Every structure is written in C-alpha cells, then in structure tokens.
Amino acid sequence: MLVLIGVVVGALTTAVAYFLPWLPEQASEQREGIDLVFWITTGICVAIFALVSAVLIYSVWKFRAKPDDDTDGPPIHGNAALEVAWTAVPTVLVVIIGVVSAIVLARNDRGGPDALRIQVTAQQFAWNFKYPNGVTSATLNLPLDRDVVLQLRALDVLHSFFVPQFGQKQDAVPGELTKLAITPTKVGEYPIECTELCGLGHAVMRSQAVVMPVARYESWIRREGRRLRGPPGEAGAAVFRNQGCGGCHIFDPADSQGQIGPSLNELEKQARRAGKPLEAFTRESIVQPEAYLEPDYPNVMPKTYAQLPDDQLDALVQYLVDGARDENG
Ligand code: CUA
C-alpha cells in the first residue's frame, strides 16, 4: 500500500514536472549543462516528495484514532537505523548535486581560446555593449555557434546579466571585471534581464540579445565599424541607430518615431528654453540627461551614454545638431 501511494504521487509529480513547459527554449551550448543540473535536482526532489507523501498519507490513514479513542499513543523513543538513513541519504544527494554543478559550471566557464570578447557595461538602468572594433550598441548582437565571452562591468551598483534562453547568470560588480561565456546555438531574439535588484528602474533594465548567422553578424560589425570611421554625419547616424535613440525620440533625419522622450527635431527650441547654446545643450543632454528636463517628460533617460567613446559621442552630437538645424531650416 505504502509503495503504491509512493508510485502514484511520484508519477503525478513527474508528469507535472515533465509535461508542463517550465523552461524557456534552449539557445546556447551552456544551457545543456544547466538543464542537466536542473533535471537531476528535480528528479531527486520528486523522489523525496513521493517518499514523504507516501509515508504521510499512509500514516494518516492507517494510524488514525477511532472516534472514541482518548488513550495516549504508544511511547516510542528513537530509531537509530532510521536516523542514520535520513542523515546519510540526503548528504549523498546534496554532494551529488554539488559535484555535478561544479563540473557543469567549470565547463561552462571555458570561453574557448579565440572567443569573441564583448564588453558589457551595466549602469542604472541600461546595458551597453562594445565590440572589439569599437562599435557600441544598446542591444547585444551575437554570431551563431561562435564562442563569446562577455566581460561585465558595473559603474554604480550590483547588476546581474541574464538571458533565460542562454541559461547562465553573471553579476556585474562595481570595481571588478566578471565574465560569462556564451555559445549561441539558435538564431533569434532573446530578452536580456537584470536580475539583481538595483534601484527603482530595475524592472525596466532590459535589452535584447539578437543571435544571427555568422555572415550577417560579420557584415553588420564591419559595416558599422566602417561607418564610425566614415564622415561625421554617417558615424553619428550609426551611433544613433545602434544605441537605439530612436526607440524613445522622434528625429526626422533618422526616421524615428519614439514617443517616450522629447522630439529631437525641436532641439533648438529646447536649448533656448534651457538657456544654453545648441551644441553644448545637446552634449549635456546626452551625458547628463537630468541637467535640464523638458516639461511633461519623465526623467527616464539612462545615463549610460556618458560612457560612449569620445569620438562616437562627438559624432552623435554633430549628427543631432546638424539634423535639428536642418529641420528648422
Ligand atoms: Cu540593474 Cu537590476
């Protein structure tokens, strides 16, 4: 009877664990090991749950008191064999989980000798990415099936980089360089989430990882690199696009439609209201967005753009100033 209850509970729990889609789709090599640890742990949990449930249900049913039975139960004191068993078995199980996890994490940490290194900067409340040729972007572009090592820095407080489909998390720690190896195995767009409570904007500290075929990645990175070294207008447009400025701002030269921040077509008017020359105002609004706030707009622009490399910042300012002047003829 006891065994029967255990088998039934175990089967039901296994069905819930196995047939419901608890895990996000697998999109990196490293995820396989993480899933292995997950399933081993789940298996152990299901077995223990079935055992405990079986003993509990059986005892409640078998040893329940008769309605008119007011006597004390039999005095039982200790059971050496049982105590040794419930100490030794969990110890072995925990050691197994620990050893498997250690092996998986050690293997997942290997970035491969010629991994693509991308610098990740975390700051309240945005991510920024810098590729080996100097191109920067607000979303993370990755080539398919290539070893990538992310080098994470935090400029203010603790943040944590997590793409559920890639499996692993890594903290970004102020004053320290941490790393995370990823080998993407599936083309697609995946959410990047900050998983360390880092302040009021923690919930919106999100971005996207875009995994693309190697050829597309290579042509993107080369093209953007060329543009950065090209004429200032082109470089500025590239920075504007890669940093996702258009997601929040209207700017006709870039054909962007964002509504969250003030329209950049109106930069001249805004500079006049702020009482500053156009170029200085534009630069300040990028590196220190809270210095002047346009009425009726929330103070939500990330401060991360202050870390743009100088030449990219210059190009962006030039692009915005020229564009705003053209708009107003
Ligand atoms: Cu950054 Cu939470």
mmCIF file of C-alpha atoms and ligand atoms in Angstrom:
data_model
loop_
_atom_site.group_PDB
_atom_site.id
_atom_site.type_symbol
_atom_site.label_atom_id
_atom_site.label_comp_id
_atom_site.label_asym_id
_atom_site.label_seq_id
_atom_site.Cartn_x
_atom_site.Cartn_y
_atom_site.Cartn_z
ATOM 1 C CA MET A 1 0.000 0.000 0.000
ATOM 2 C CA LEU A 2 2.764 2.381 1.076
ATOM 3 C CA VAL A 3 4.649 1.634 -2.139
ATOM 4 C CA LEU A 4 1.534 2.087 -4.249
ATOM 5 C CA ILE A 5 0.884 5.579 -2.804
ATOM 6 C CA GLY A 6 4.530 6.479 -3.394
ATOM 7 C CA VAL A 7 4.389 5.360 -7.023
ATOM 8 C CA VAL A 8 1.149 7.258 -7.696
ATOM 9 C CA VAL A 9 2.416 10.504 -6.114
ATOM 10 C CA GLY A 10 5.765 10.117 -7.899
ATOM 11 C CA ALA A 11 4.069 9.580 -11.258
ATOM 12 C CA LEU A 12 1.788 12.606 -10.833
ATOM 13 C CA THR A 13 4.657 14.875 -9.764
ATOM 14 C CA THR A 14 6.848 13.620 -12.589
ATOM 15 C CA ALA A 15 4.064 14.357 -15.073
ATOM 16 C CA VAL A 16 3.728 17.923 -13.748
ATOM 17 C CA ALA A 17 7.490 18.447 -13.890
ATOM 18 C CA TYR A 18 7.955 16.865 -17.289
ATOM 19 C CA PHE A 19 4.915 17.772 -19.360
ATOM 20 C CA LEU A 20 4.428 21.408 -18.383
ATOM 21 C CA PRO A 21 6.867 23.704 -20.203
ATOM 22 C CA TRP A 22 8.714 25.196 -17.234
ATOM 23 C CA LEU A 23 11.893 26.063 -19.046
ATOM 24 C CA PRO A 24 12.465 28.634 -21.795
ATOM 25 C CA GLU A 25 13.702 27.347 -25.155
ATOM 26 C CA GLN A 26 17.339 26.281 -25.342
ATOM 27 C CA ALA A 27 19.523 28.732 -27.259
ATOM 28 C CA SER A 28 23.077 28.144 -26.057
ATOM 29 C CA GLU A 29 25.530 25.314 -25.571
ATOM 30 C CA GLN A 30 25.880 26.237 -21.903
ATOM 31 C CA ARG A 31 22.160 25.711 -21.328
ATOM 32 C CA GLU A 32 22.519 21.935 -21.789
ATOM 33 C CA GLY A 33 24.600 21.563 -18.638
ATOM 34 C CA ILE A 34 22.350 23.910 -16.687
ATOM 35 C CA ASP A 35 19.304 21.883 -17.732
ATOM 36 C CA LEU A 36 21.071 18.671 -16.725
ATOM 37 C CA VAL A 37 21.622 20.039 -13.203
ATOM 38 C CA PHE A 38 18.018 21.212 -13.163
ATOM 39 C CA TRP A 39 16.652 17.796 -14.096
ATOM 40 C CA ILE A 40 18.894 15.886 -11.676
ATOM 41 C CA THR A 41 17.762 18.178 -8.857
ATOM 42 C CA THR A 42 14.136 17.877 -9.938
ATOM 43 C CA GLY A 43 14.428 14.081 -10.067
ATOM 44 C CA ILE A 44 15.810 13.982 -6.531
ATOM 45 C CA CYS A 45 13.076 16.333 -5.318
ATOM 46 C CA VAL A 46 10.335 14.253 -6.939
ATOM 47 C CA ALA A 47 11.668 11.075 -5.307
ATOM 48 C CA ILE A 48 11.854 12.670 -1.843
ATOM 49 C CA PHE A 49 8.426 14.257 -2.257
ATOM 50 C CA ALA A 50 6.906 10.907 -3.268
ATOM 51 C CA LEU A 51 8.538 9.139 -0.298
ATOM 52 C CA VAL A 52 7.441 11.734 2.266
ATOM 53 C CA SER A 53 3.923 11.977 0.805
ATOM 54 C CA ALA A 54 3.533 8.201 0.799
ATOM 55 C CA VAL A 55 4.575 7.861 4.449
ATOM 56 C CA LEU A 56 2.391 10.822 5.443
ATOM 57 C CA ILE A 57 -0.744 9.734 3.589
ATOM 58 C CA TYR A 58 -0.307 6.131 4.713
ATOM 59 C CA SER A 59 0.157 7.135 8.377
ATOM 60 C CA VAL A 60 -2.819 9.490 8.424
ATOM 61 C CA TRP A 61 -4.995 6.771 7.004
ATOM 62 C CA LYS A 62 -3.597 3.697 8.795
ATOM 63 C CA PHE A 63 -2.916 5.065 12.293
ATOM 64 C CA ARG A 64 -5.804 7.487 12.691
ATOM 65 C CA ALA A 65 -7.530 7.305 16.123
ATOM 66 C CA LYS A 66 -11.015 5.822 16.406
ATOM 67 C CA PRO A 67 -13.621 8.468 17.276
ATOM 68 C CA ASP A 68 -13.999 7.219 20.873
ATOM 69 C CA ASP A 69 -10.264 6.541 21.460
ATOM 70 C CA ASP A 70 -8.854 9.028 24.010
ATOM 71 C CA THR A 71 -5.807 6.965 25.091
ATOM 72 C CA ASP A 72 -2.186 8.096 24.589
ATOM 73 C CA GLY A 73 -0.207 6.664 21.706
ATOM 74 C CA PRO A 74 2.491 4.024 22.383
ATOM 75 C CA PRO A 75 5.731 5.564 23.765
ATOM 76 C CA ILE A 76 8.405 5.330 21.039
ATOM 77 C CA HIS A 77 11.936 6.592 21.586
ATOM 78 C CA GLY A 78 14.337 6.948 18.682
ATOM 79 C CA ASN A 79 15.279 4.663 15.836
ATOM 80 C CA ALA A 80 18.995 4.550 15.164
ATOM 81 C CA ALA A 81 18.718 2.910 11.739
ATOM 82 C CA LEU A 82 16.153 5.466 10.528
ATOM 83 C CA GLU A 83 18.189 8.420 11.806
ATOM 84 C CA VAL A 84 21.366 7.226 10.120
ATOM 85 C CA ALA A 85 19.425 6.717 6.882
ATOM 86 C CA TRP A 86 17.802 10.156 6.836
ATOM 87 C CA THR A 87 21.140 11.785 7.531
ATOM 88 C CA ALA A 88 23.266 9.769 5.131
ATOM 89 C CA VAL A 89 20.943 9.695 2.113
ATOM 90 C CA PRO A 90 20.373 13.497 1.895
ATOM 91 C CA THR A 91 24.114 14.039 2.423
ATOM 92 C CA VAL A 92 24.893 11.839 -0.560
ATOM 93 C CA LEU A 93 22.222 13.561 -2.681
ATOM 94 C CA VAL A 94 23.463 17.060 -1.840
ATOM 95 C CA VAL A 95 27.039 16.005 -2.621
ATOM 96 C CA ILE A 96 25.884 14.645 -5.990
ATOM 97 C CA ILE A 97 24.140 17.942 -6.838
ATOM 98 C CA GLY A 98 27.220 19.870 -5.718
ATOM 99 C CA VAL A 99 29.675 17.805 -7.764
ATOM 100 C CA VAL A 100 27.546 17.847 -10.925
ATOM 101 C CA SER A 101 27.013 21.630 -10.590
ATOM 102 C CA ALA A 102 30.723 22.245 -10.091
ATOM 103 C CA ILE A 103 31.592 20.224 -13.212
ATOM 104 C CA VAL A 104 28.921 21.960 -15.310
ATOM 105 C CA LEU A 105 29.926 25.463 -14.161
ATOM 106 C CA ALA A 106 33.626 24.773 -14.733
ATOM 107 C CA ARG A 107 32.912 23.537 -18.259
ATOM 108 C CA ASN A 108 30.549 26.430 -18.985
ATOM 109 C CA ASP A 109 33.173 28.933 -17.858
ATOM 110 C CA ARG A 110 35.583 27.871 -20.564
ATOM 111 C CA GLY A 111 35.271 30.557 -23.169
ATOM 112 C CA GLY A 112 37.347 28.854 -25.846
ATOM 113 C CA PRO A 113 40.748 30.169 -26.944
ATOM 114 C CA ASP A 114 39.553 32.501 -29.696
ATOM 115 C CA ALA A 115 36.281 33.601 -28.237
ATOM 116 C CA LEU A 116 34.779 36.859 -29.396
ATOM 117 C CA ARG A 117 35.149 39.291 -26.497
ATOM 118 C CA ILE A 118 32.388 41.811 -25.945
ATOM 119 C CA GLN A 119 32.486 44.399 -23.168
ATOM 120 C CA VAL A 120 29.246 44.786 -21.282
ATOM 121 C CA THR A 121 28.602 47.849 -19.159
ATOM 122 C CA ALA A 122 25.774 47.908 -16.658
ATOM 123 C CA GLN A 123 24.512 51.123 -15.153
ATOM 124 C CA GLN A 124 21.225 52.250 -13.639
ATOM 125 C CA PHE A 125 19.215 51.339 -15.705
ATOM 126 C CA ALA A 126 20.602 50.202 -19.023
ATOM 127 C CA TRP A 127 23.029 47.830 -20.697
ATOM 128 C CA ASN A 128 25.623 48.807 -23.229
ATOM 129 C CA PHE A 129 27.808 46.627 -25.412
ATOM 130 C CA LYS A 130 31.153 47.294 -27.019
ATOM 131 C CA TYR A 131 32.616 45.070 -29.716
ATOM 132 C CA PRO A 132 36.311 44.535 -30.477
ATOM 133 C CA ASN A 133 36.350 47.042 -33.347
ATOM 134 C CA GLY A 134 34.925 49.809 -31.156
ATOM 135 C CA VAL A 135 31.314 49.620 -32.308
ATOM 136 C CA THR A 136 28.869 50.130 -29.427
ATOM 137 C CA SER A 137 25.230 49.153 -29.204
ATOM 138 C CA ALA A 138 22.323 49.052 -26.783
ATOM 139 C CA THR A 139 21.232 45.593 -27.900
ATOM 140 C CA LEU A 140 23.614 42.650 -27.946
ATOM 141 C CA ASN A 141 24.281 41.226 -31.400
ATOM 142 C CA LEU A 142 25.805 37.740 -31.405
ATOM 143 C CA PRO A 143 27.029 35.411 -34.158
ATOM 144 C CA LEU A 144 25.532 31.915 -34.219
ATOM 145 C CA ASP A 145 27.653 28.984 -32.969
ATOM 146 C CA ARG A 146 30.610 31.129 -32.032
ATOM 147 C CA ASP A 147 32.195 31.195 -28.576
ATOM 148 C CA VAL A 148 31.554 34.561 -26.995
ATOM 149 C CA VAL A 149 32.934 35.865 -23.711
ATOM 150 C CA LEU A 150 31.100 38.786 -22.170
ATOM 151 C CA GLN A 151 33.266 40.941 -19.906
ATOM 152 C CA LEU A 152 30.963 42.644 -17.463
ATOM 153 C CA ARG A 153 31.489 45.867 -15.555
ATOM 154 C CA ALA A 154 29.110 47.851 -13.368
ATOM 155 C CA LEU A 155 29.514 51.586 -12.960
ATOM 156 C CA ASP A 156 27.323 52.144 -9.908
ATOM 157 C CA VAL A 157 25.739 49.227 -8.058
ATOM 158 C CA LEU A 158 25.381 45.468 -8.481
ATOM 159 C CA HIS A 159 23.528 44.313 -11.570
ATOM 160 C CA SER A 160 23.156 40.843 -12.992
ATOM 161 C CA PHE A 161 23.129 39.778 -16.616
ATOM 162 C CA PHE A 162 20.628 37.072 -17.525
ATOM 163 C CA VAL A 163 19.227 35.706 -20.749
ATOM 164 C CA PRO A 164 16.921 32.829 -19.732
ATOM 165 C CA GLN A 165 17.389 31.036 -23.072
ATOM 166 C CA PHE A 166 21.189 31.033 -22.583
ATOM 167 C CA GLY A 167 20.891 29.573 -19.082
ATOM 168 C CA GLN A 168 23.538 31.289 -17.003
ATOM 169 C CA LYS A 169 23.563 34.465 -14.958
ATOM 170 C CA GLN A 170 26.506 36.613 -14.064
ATOM 171 C CA ASP A 171 26.730 39.562 -11.711
ATOM 172 C CA ALA A 172 28.196 42.857 -12.830
ATOM 173 C CA VAL A 173 30.144 44.157 -9.850
ATOM 174 C CA PRO A 174 31.479 47.714 -9.385
ATOM 175 C CA GLY A 175 35.276 47.713 -9.454
ATOM 176 C CA GLU A 176 35.536 44.182 -10.759
ATOM 177 C CA LEU A 177 35.574 42.519 -14.157
ATOM 178 C CA THR A 178 33.407 39.400 -14.316
ATOM 179 C CA LYS A 179 32.902 37.189 -17.325
ATOM 180 C CA LEU A 180 30.270 34.994 -18.850
ATOM 181 C CA ALA A 181 30.788 32.542 -21.707
ATOM 182 C CA ILE A 182 28.007 32.027 -24.228
ATOM 183 C CA THR A 183 27.894 29.945 -27.386
ATOM 184 C CA PRO A 184 24.568 30.744 -29.040
ATOM 185 C CA THR A 185 23.007 27.786 -30.854
ATOM 186 C CA LYS A 186 19.796 29.245 -32.209
ATOM 187 C CA VAL A 187 19.030 32.297 -34.322
ATOM 188 C CA GLY A 188 16.503 34.571 -32.662
ATOM 189 C CA GLU A 189 15.844 37.468 -30.309
ATOM 190 C CA TYR A 190 16.029 36.839 -26.600
ATOM 191 C CA PRO A 191 15.385 39.117 -23.629
ATOM 192 C CA ILE A 192 18.281 40.386 -21.523
ATOM 193 C CA GLU A 193 17.127 40.941 -17.967
ATOM 194 C CA CYS A 194 18.791 42.479 -14.957
ATOM 195 C CA THR A 195 18.296 40.017 -12.110
ATOM 196 C CA GLU A 196 19.825 41.943 -9.220
ATOM 197 C CA LEU A 197 17.581 44.487 -7.507
ATOM 198 C CA CYS A 198 19.482 47.645 -8.444
ATOM 199 C CA GLY A 199 17.082 50.508 -7.772
ATOM 200 C CA LEU A 200 13.804 51.999 -8.924
ATOM 201 C CA GLY A 201 14.337 51.197 -12.592
ATOM 202 C CA HIS A 202 15.435 47.584 -12.005
ATOM 203 C CA ALA A 203 12.300 46.183 -13.650
ATOM 204 C CA VAL A 204 12.915 48.136 -16.849
ATOM 205 C CA MET A 205 16.630 47.361 -17.059
ATOM 206 C CA ARG A 206 16.158 45.177 -20.089
ATOM 207 C CA SER A 207 17.581 44.797 -23.519
ATOM 208 C CA GLN A 208 17.764 42.199 -26.228
ATOM 209 C CA ALA A 209 20.241 39.625 -27.424
ATOM 210 C CA VAL A 210 19.980 39.098 -31.160
ATOM 211 C CA VAL A 211 21.589 35.896 -32.427
ATOM 212 C CA MET A 212 22.244 35.997 -36.165
ATOM 213 C CA PRO A 213 24.072 33.831 -38.708
ATOM 214 C CA VAL A 214 27.833 34.483 -38.703
ATOM 215 C CA ALA A 215 27.799 36.091 -42.153
ATOM 216 C CA ARG A 216 25.141 38.595 -41.106
ATOM 217 C CA TYR A 217 26.966 39.391 -37.883
ATOM 218 C CA GLU A 218 30.254 39.885 -39.719
ATOM 219 C CA SER A 219 28.716 42.197 -42.293
ATOM 220 C CA TRP A 220 26.905 44.177 -39.563
ATOM 221 C CA ILE A 221 30.007 44.648 -37.423
ATOM 222 C CA ARG A 222 32.204 45.578 -40.418
ATOM 223 C CA ARG A 223 29.648 47.982 -41.841
ATOM 224 C CA GLU A 224 29.115 49.735 -38.506
ATOM 225 C CA GLY A 225 32.872 49.911 -37.936
ATOM 226 C CA ARG A 226 33.339 51.485 -41.357
ATOM 227 C CA ARG A 227 30.566 53.987 -40.685
ATOM 228 C CA LEU A 228 32.137 55.033 -37.405
ATOM 229 C CA ARG A 229 35.332 55.870 -39.258
ATOM 230 C CA GLY A 230 33.423 57.492 -42.087
ATOM 231 C CA PRO A 231 32.181 61.092 -42.398
ATOM 232 C CA PRO A 232 30.772 62.521 -39.117
ATOM 233 C CA GLY A 233 27.173 62.501 -40.350
ATOM 234 C CA GLU A 234 27.336 58.809 -41.166
ATOM 235 C CA ALA A 235 29.145 57.960 -37.918
ATOM 236 C CA GLY A 236 26.577 59.911 -35.908
ATOM 237 C CA ALA A 237 23.707 58.159 -37.652
ATOM 238 C CA ALA A 238 25.326 54.792 -36.884
ATOM 239 C CA VAL A 239 25.688 55.638 -33.186
ATOM 240 C CA PHE A 240 22.096 56.923 -33.091
ATOM 241 C CA ARG A 241 20.821 53.677 -34.582
ATOM 242 C CA ASN A 242 22.984 51.251 -32.639
ATOM 243 C CA GLN A 243 22.260 52.975 -29.335
ATOM 244 C CA GLY A 244 18.565 52.756 -30.020
ATOM 245 C CA CYS A 245 17.959 56.516 -29.555
ATOM 246 C CA GLY A 246 15.044 56.315 -31.987
ATOM 247 C CA GLY A 247 13.197 53.973 -29.631
ATOM 248 C CA CYS A 248 12.446 56.965 -27.409
ATOM 249 C CA HIS A 249 12.812 60.034 -29.619
ATOM 250 C CA ILE A 250 11.327 61.414 -32.792
ATOM 251 C CA PHE A 251 14.092 62.525 -35.134
ATOM 252 C CA ASP A 252 13.261 63.029 -38.785
ATOM 253 C CA PRO A 253 16.772 62.532 -40.235
ATOM 254 C CA ALA A 254 16.743 59.046 -38.670
ATOM 255 C CA ASP A 255 13.083 58.426 -39.484
ATOM 256 C CA SER A 256 12.490 57.569 -35.836
ATOM 257 C CA GLN A 257 9.122 57.704 -34.125
ATOM 258 C CA GLY A 258 9.775 57.143 -30.369
ATOM 259 C CA GLN A 259 7.400 58.992 -28.078
ATOM 260 C CA ILE A 260 8.923 58.466 -24.630
ATOM 261 C CA GLY A 261 11.362 61.366 -24.743
ATOM 262 C CA PRO A 262 11.167 64.855 -26.242
ATOM 263 C CA SER A 263 11.317 65.186 -30.029
ATOM 264 C CA LEU A 264 14.868 65.804 -31.186
ATOM 265 C CA ASN A 265 13.568 67.836 -34.121
ATOM 266 C CA GLU A 266 12.912 70.523 -31.500
ATOM 267 C CA LEU A 267 16.417 70.589 -30.053
ATOM 268 C CA GLU A 268 16.903 74.259 -30.896
ATOM 269 C CA LYS A 269 13.746 75.310 -29.076
ATOM 270 C CA GLN A 270 14.677 73.172 -26.082
ATOM 271 C CA ALA A 271 18.182 74.628 -25.976
ATOM 272 C CA ARG A 272 16.685 78.135 -25.949
ATOM 273 C CA ARG A 273 14.373 77.176 -23.078
ATOM 274 C CA ALA A 274 17.357 75.737 -21.204
ATOM 275 C CA GLY A 275 19.290 78.922 -21.986
ATOM 276 C CA LYS A 276 22.277 77.114 -23.486
ATOM 277 C CA PRO A 277 23.991 77.033 -26.867
ATOM 278 C CA LEU A 278 22.671 74.227 -29.069
ATOM 279 C CA GLU A 279 25.765 72.078 -29.211
ATOM 280 C CA ALA A 280 26.624 72.314 -25.517
ATOM 281 C CA PHE A 281 22.991 71.650 -24.651
ATOM 282 C CA THR A 282 22.858 68.565 -26.881
ATOM 283 C CA ARG A 283 26.043 67.128 -25.392
ATOM 284 C CA GLU A 284 24.905 67.796 -21.842
ATOM 285 C CA SER A 285 21.518 66.191 -22.503
ATOM 286 C CA ILE A 286 23.289 63.003 -23.583
ATOM 287 C CA VAL A 287 25.897 62.665 -20.839
ATOM 288 C CA GLN A 288 23.887 64.265 -18.030
ATOM 289 C CA PRO A 289 20.251 63.969 -19.062
ATOM 290 C CA GLU A 290 18.866 65.205 -15.737
ATOM 291 C CA ALA A 291 20.614 68.593 -16.060
ATOM 292 C CA TYR A 292 17.684 70.058 -17.979
ATOM 293 C CA LEU A 293 14.326 68.308 -18.200
ATOM 294 C CA GLU A 294 11.786 69.186 -20.803
ATOM 295 C CA PRO A 295 8.418 69.830 -19.077
ATOM 296 C CA ASP A 296 5.926 66.933 -19.203
ATOM 297 C CA TYR A 297 8.597 64.312 -19.896
ATOM 298 C CA PRO A 298 9.683 61.778 -17.247
ATOM 299 C CA ASN A 299 13.300 61.635 -16.158
ATOM 300 C CA VAL A 300 13.930 58.162 -17.559
ATOM 301 C CA MET A 301 16.838 58.547 -19.953
ATOM 302 C CA PRO A 302 19.686 56.200 -18.960
ATOM 303 C CA LYS A 303 22.948 57.881 -18.039
ATOM 304 C CA THR A 304 24.914 55.138 -19.774
ATOM 305 C CA TYR A 305 25.546 57.251 -22.852
ATOM 306 C CA ALA A 306 28.134 59.192 -20.885
ATOM 307 C CA GLN A 307 30.441 56.237 -21.492
ATOM 308 C CA LEU A 308 30.270 56.363 -25.248
ATOM 309 C CA PRO A 309 33.799 56.633 -26.635
ATOM 310 C CA ASP A 310 34.595 60.323 -27.215
ATOM 311 C CA ASP A 311 34.649 60.090 -30.996
ATOM 312 C CA GLN A 312 31.235 58.399 -31.023
ATOM 313 C CA LEU A 313 29.822 60.985 -28.643
ATOM 314 C CA ASP A 314 31.190 63.801 -30.816
ATOM 315 C CA ALA A 315 29.725 62.217 -33.938
ATOM 316 C CA LEU A 316 26.333 61.773 -32.282
ATOM 317 C CA VAL A 317 26.237 65.378 -31.056
ATOM 318 C CA GLN A 318 27.202 66.613 -34.510
ATOM 319 C CA TYR A 319 24.559 64.464 -36.154
ATOM 320 C CA LEU A 320 21.837 65.723 -33.809
ATOM 321 C CA VAL A 321 22.868 69.371 -34.067
ATOM 322 C CA ASP A 322 23.064 69.277 -37.870
ATOM 323 C CA GLY A 323 19.787 67.412 -38.116
ATOM 324 C CA ALA A 324 17.963 69.769 -35.756
ATOM 325 C CA ARG A 325 19.263 72.816 -37.664
ATOM 326 C CA ASP A 326 18.124 71.333 -40.981
ATOM 327 C CA GLU A 327 14.711 70.595 -39.533
ATOM 328 C CA ASN A 328 14.248 74.208 -38.617
ATOM 329 C CA GLY A 329 15.765 75.429 -41.835
HETATM 330 CU CU1 CUA B 1 20.279 46.552 -12.870
HETATM 331 CU CU2 CUA B 1 18.555 45.460 -11.642
#
